[in-house]
Amino acid sequence: MTDSEQDAGARRIFEARGLTKIYRMGEVEVHALRGVDVDLYAGEFVVLLGPSGSGKSTLLNILGGLDTPSGGTVRYAGRELILNDDTRMTQYRRTHVGFVFQFYNLIPSLTARENVALVTEIAVNPMTPEEALARVGLESRLDHFPAQMSGGEQQRVAIARAVAKRPQVLLCDEPTGALDAQTGVRVLDVLARVNRELGTTTVVITHNAVIAAMADRVVYFGDGQVVRIEKNAEKKSAMDLHW
Amino acid sequence: MTMRAIDQKLMRDLWQMKSQALAIALVVMCGVGTYVMFITAQNALRSTQDIYYRDYRFAQVFASLKRAPESLRARIQSLPGVDQVQTRVVAQARLDMPDFNEPVSALMVSDSGRHGLNALHLREGRLPVRADEVVVSTPFAKAHGLQTGGNFDVILNGRRQKLTLAGTALSPEFIQQMRPGSVFPDYKRYGVMWMERQALGNACDMQGAFNDLALSLRAGADVESVIDRIDELLDHYGGQGAYTRHDQRSNRFLNQELTQLGTLASLFPVLFMGIAAFLLNVVIGRMVAMQREQIAMLKAFGYGNIEVLWHYLKMVSVITGLGVAGGIGLGVWLGRQLSGIYMEFYNFPYLQFTLQPGTVLEAAAISLTAAGAGTVLAVWRAAALRPAEAMRPEMPASYRETGLEKLGVKRWLSQPARMIARNIRRHALKSLLSMLGIAMACGIILTGLFQRDTVGYMVNVHFGMAQREDISVTFTEPTAARVRFDLQSLPGVRHVEVFRLVPVQLRHGHLSYRTGIRGVEPGGDIQRLLDAELRQVDMPDEGLLLTDFLAKILDVKVGDKVRVEILEGSRPVREATVSGLVREYTGVSGYMELAALNRFMHEGPTLSGAYLSVEGGQLPQIYTRIKGMPRIAGVAERMQEIRNFNRMMNETMLFFTYIATVFSIIIAFGVIYNSARIALTERGRELASLRVLGFTRAEIAYILLGELGILTLLAIPFGLWLGEWMCYYIAHTMQNDLFRVPVVLTPGTYAFAATVVLVSAIISGLAVRRRIDQLDLIAVLKAAE
């Protein structure tokens, strides 16, 4: 299926064109992105696969408004993102983007419910914290603090926190990186369910090739460039993954 | 030589944390600086006093008498225990200074040469040889711009005489030169001068006789028995009771001052060093705790616990060492300034200033120990973990709902507010320590400022409510009461109140105190006696009123009887009942109703002096008239006394008030800035996560600085309370029979202390806010910890 065929079926959420990113580390320039063109469509589940240092996190950070590219443009929902305007990017993250990180980044002083409320209190049209937590299967752990939960549970709270504001996109950077396989599968299952039920465009970064099987599309990264894009004819359920 | 990698790391880490390190070093510097300043100044003044007394043979026993033949000298000399004897002529004189209209009085003392007791330290010229020559005290000469060879008139024993200035000098006997009855020097209006013995004797009709005595004792002499024997010998000659160096006026003032300085010298450094050490311990502990991952890494490379500990001790030593070095330099400099001020004030001929190595070592040891202890604890906790464990992200700390939230306050709190509340609760000890640090900084600002408030208050009470005369005059000797009408009739005099002053030794059991009983007119409007609530005390018809502090010294209460040994005339011994107490902040004395005192003395209506209130602008004329009244020995002007008082306070007390204030401001800033910086480091990751979730900079600044703000706001009232308590403690330790310092803190002072802390907090907040704005979101999220 070509891009134009995708166009017919779904709206384009992100259009990245000619993205470059150069880090200056003292005297040395590191080219993290060397001209990346990529489109992401509404409601799809995309896996970015590639070795560490291949540029996938950099792309994710730029799409999420956490970082600015050295060159190129990103259009979101048809409008160009002004990536170097901190106030606008804060607003953009607050309204449109959900993040999930490898190390959960929960606020230890807040309970599961409150960690989610942290976001719903500043969002425009959020679901209730209880609903968000129910979606990730944690309705019975509402009043637990992070210290009282396992890593998998903490990551599910992080997912609930990310989706509670009903974001257009959910950006996940190695969401299973700190988890064992069995727990990782449960977390991925939650991500798939959210994607299916809420229609949130979901991007998952991983270097675990097994996970690619559950995606609509897989974007292969290497040396700061998109090497190829594959579409899975048939998606596997997360529960069928093993590593 | 190339630096080892780990030492490179040390240097770079230090450079990285330079502003924090500087703030810590400043706190240490203030602690050490205060310590060194007070200790060195105190040592310098004490050793100067000792050496001065020794080199100039300051006498050990003193006595005044009416008149005794010189032949008595041999009998005094033969008393057991007596070493050197110096018989002298001492007289009150009035001076007529060129270009100075106001009355000036002086104490004339016969000179006893280079080798006698109480030898003079000549600053200019030479000792008097001719009968018309005089040596005057250096500060008096300075105040009047007198030059050697210059002339002025003196009225001695009712006779006018022209004197030539032979030189100026300082004496160990008159380090403090104050008019009797005054507690502050006024070199323009009162001085000490020395004349050749024979010349002064002739002028005072004391040929072959003496009226004053000074002596030194052999080692091991029984002082009490010498004094008793001298009193016996002088009894027939109008002796006023011998006393030791301890009760000698100048020495007593000096000792009191040095004791006060000593109290401050032990109190302030302990306070400042204690607070600095506490802060150092807390701040260093938290700073090292932040290095947990690095410690694990070093251990993973194969560094041992001791090497790691040593690494951090070195880092801490550099910071602390900087503070100590700066503090010693600053302390020595300030110590010199302070001793210099005192040297000038006390008219020491020289200053024995040395920096004792012990002081330096103490200051360094206290600082390094405090810093070291904080480091060891923190490194120990971090190093106890296995490296792999320490490098893994730290488990989320366990939190609980706060008690307040359980009570139902929770629904009113936003999530950020809950974060603030729970963080304070979770790190209760850390929060408490930060709060305590801020409170201490707030408190010491008060201790610095309260003396200024107090001085203002003392002036108001003493000169505004109790001593309200424009001028006071004292007579050369007890005088018949009709003199009052002479004074009343002077043009420009509005109102006259008279008094009788009798020198006495008060005894109660084994306790005794040498002072005066003042007979005052009942219901006086110029001189008023006040009680503890500063209400005017009704003068009882009979009985004795005592300054409340004197009652404490003598351990008497109202209704008790005291023995009154009168030190003039035939020196009768009587008994009086204490019928009330009065509140005074300077000096201690007894008071009686004027007529009652005359009856007590078995004398007719007799006066020692008078208080005058005068019409505005009439003072010069009155002075001119008074100069012509030979009975008047001295005149004091109230405004002048106030100026003298303020000058003395400004020169001595307020110097370190200023220092203490500046230091406490630095400490306040050091504490708050470091608390904020450490909080930022500890929670940078959490705050970055919030930024990623779409929180604005202002919103996350609220979470971090809100906590600091709450701690600061909680710390301020506590700090004010703590400071008040410290002020009471200082005032209590400093009270003596010359001065009682009331604790007076004006609302302005509280407000100032609170404002300093708030402004420090705001500046620290802004500095940290800048760093919050620069948080690297990606780096913080990528790193495990």
Short mmCIF file of C-alpha atoms in Angstrom, two decimals, chain A residues 19-21 23 31-34 36 38 40 47-69 74 83 97 99-103 171-175 177 203-207 219-226, chain B residues 692 776-779 781-783:
data_model
loop_
_atom_site.label_atom_id
_atom_site.label_comp_id
_atom_site.label_asym_id
_atom_site.label_seq_id
_atom_site.Cartn_x
_atom_site.Cartn_y
_atom_site.Cartn_z
CA LEU A 19 14.09 16.41 9.39
CA THR A 20 17.72 16.71 10.42
CA LYS A 21 19.16 16.91 13.89
CA TYR A 23 24.09 17.53 18.20
CA HIS A 31 24.07 13.60 13.03
CA ALA A 32 21.15 12.03 14.86
CA LEU A 33 18.75 12.55 11.98
CA ARG A 34 19.89 12.86 8.38
CA VAL A 36 13.80 11.95 7.65
CA VAL A 38 7.70 10.15 7.49
CA LEU A 40 1.77 8.99 10.54
CA VAL A 47 6.47 0.60 15.78
CA LEU A 48 9.79 2.42 15.25
CA LEU A 49 12.42 -0.27 15.18
CA GLY A 50 16.16 0.19 15.14
CA PRO A 51 19.41 -0.15 17.06
CA SER A 52 20.30 2.40 19.74
CA GLY A 53 21.64 5.60 18.28
CA SER A 54 19.70 5.17 15.06
CA GLY A 55 17.67 8.34 15.67
CA LYS A 56 14.29 6.95 16.60
CA SER A 57 14.12 8.63 20.02
CA THR A 58 15.21 11.91 18.48
CA LEU A 59 12.35 11.68 15.99
CA LEU A 60 9.88 10.85 18.76
CA ASN A 61 11.10 13.79 20.89
CA ILE A 62 10.70 16.16 17.96
CA LEU A 63 7.22 14.88 17.15
CA GLY A 64 6.29 15.24 20.81
CA GLY A 65 7.51 18.82 21.06
CA LEU A 66 10.35 17.98 23.45
CA ASP A 67 13.16 18.82 21.07
CA THR A 68 13.76 21.04 18.06
CA PRO A 69 15.12 19.79 14.72
CA VAL A 74 6.74 18.87 11.02
CA LEU A 83 8.88 23.82 17.55
CA VAL A 97 0.32 14.35 23.05
CA PHE A 99 4.02 10.23 26.60
CA VAL A 100 5.07 6.91 28.05
CA PHE A 101 8.71 6.42 29.07
CA GLN A 102 10.92 3.50 29.87
CA PHE A 103 11.19 4.51 33.53
CA LEU A 171 4.32 8.38 22.05
CA CYS A 172 6.01 5.51 23.86
CA ASP A 173 9.78 5.33 24.22
CA GLU A 174 10.84 1.79 25.09
CA PRO A 175 7.77 1.26 27.26
CA GLY A 177 12.49 -1.66 28.31
CA VAL A 203 3.95 5.18 18.24
CA VAL A 204 6.13 2.70 20.08
CA ILE A 205 9.91 2.84 19.99
CA THR A 206 11.71 -0.40 20.62
CA HIS A 207 14.75 -2.34 19.62
CA VAL A 219 9.33 1.98 10.43
CA TYR A 220 12.90 0.66 10.34
CA PHE A 221 15.57 3.13 11.46
CA GLY A 222 19.29 3.03 10.81
CA ASP A 223 21.97 5.70 11.07
CA GLY A 224 19.59 8.62 11.34
CA GLN A 225 17.47 7.63 8.40
CA VAL A 226 14.33 5.69 7.65
CA VAL B 692 6.67 16.69 29.38
CA ASP B 776 16.92 19.57 29.85
CA LEU B 777 13.74 17.58 29.44
CA ILE B 778 15.15 14.81 27.29
CA ALA B 779 18.33 14.25 29.24
CA LEU B 781 13.98 11.52 31.13
CA LYS B 782 16.58 9.39 29.40
CA ALA B 783 18.81 9.01 32.42
#
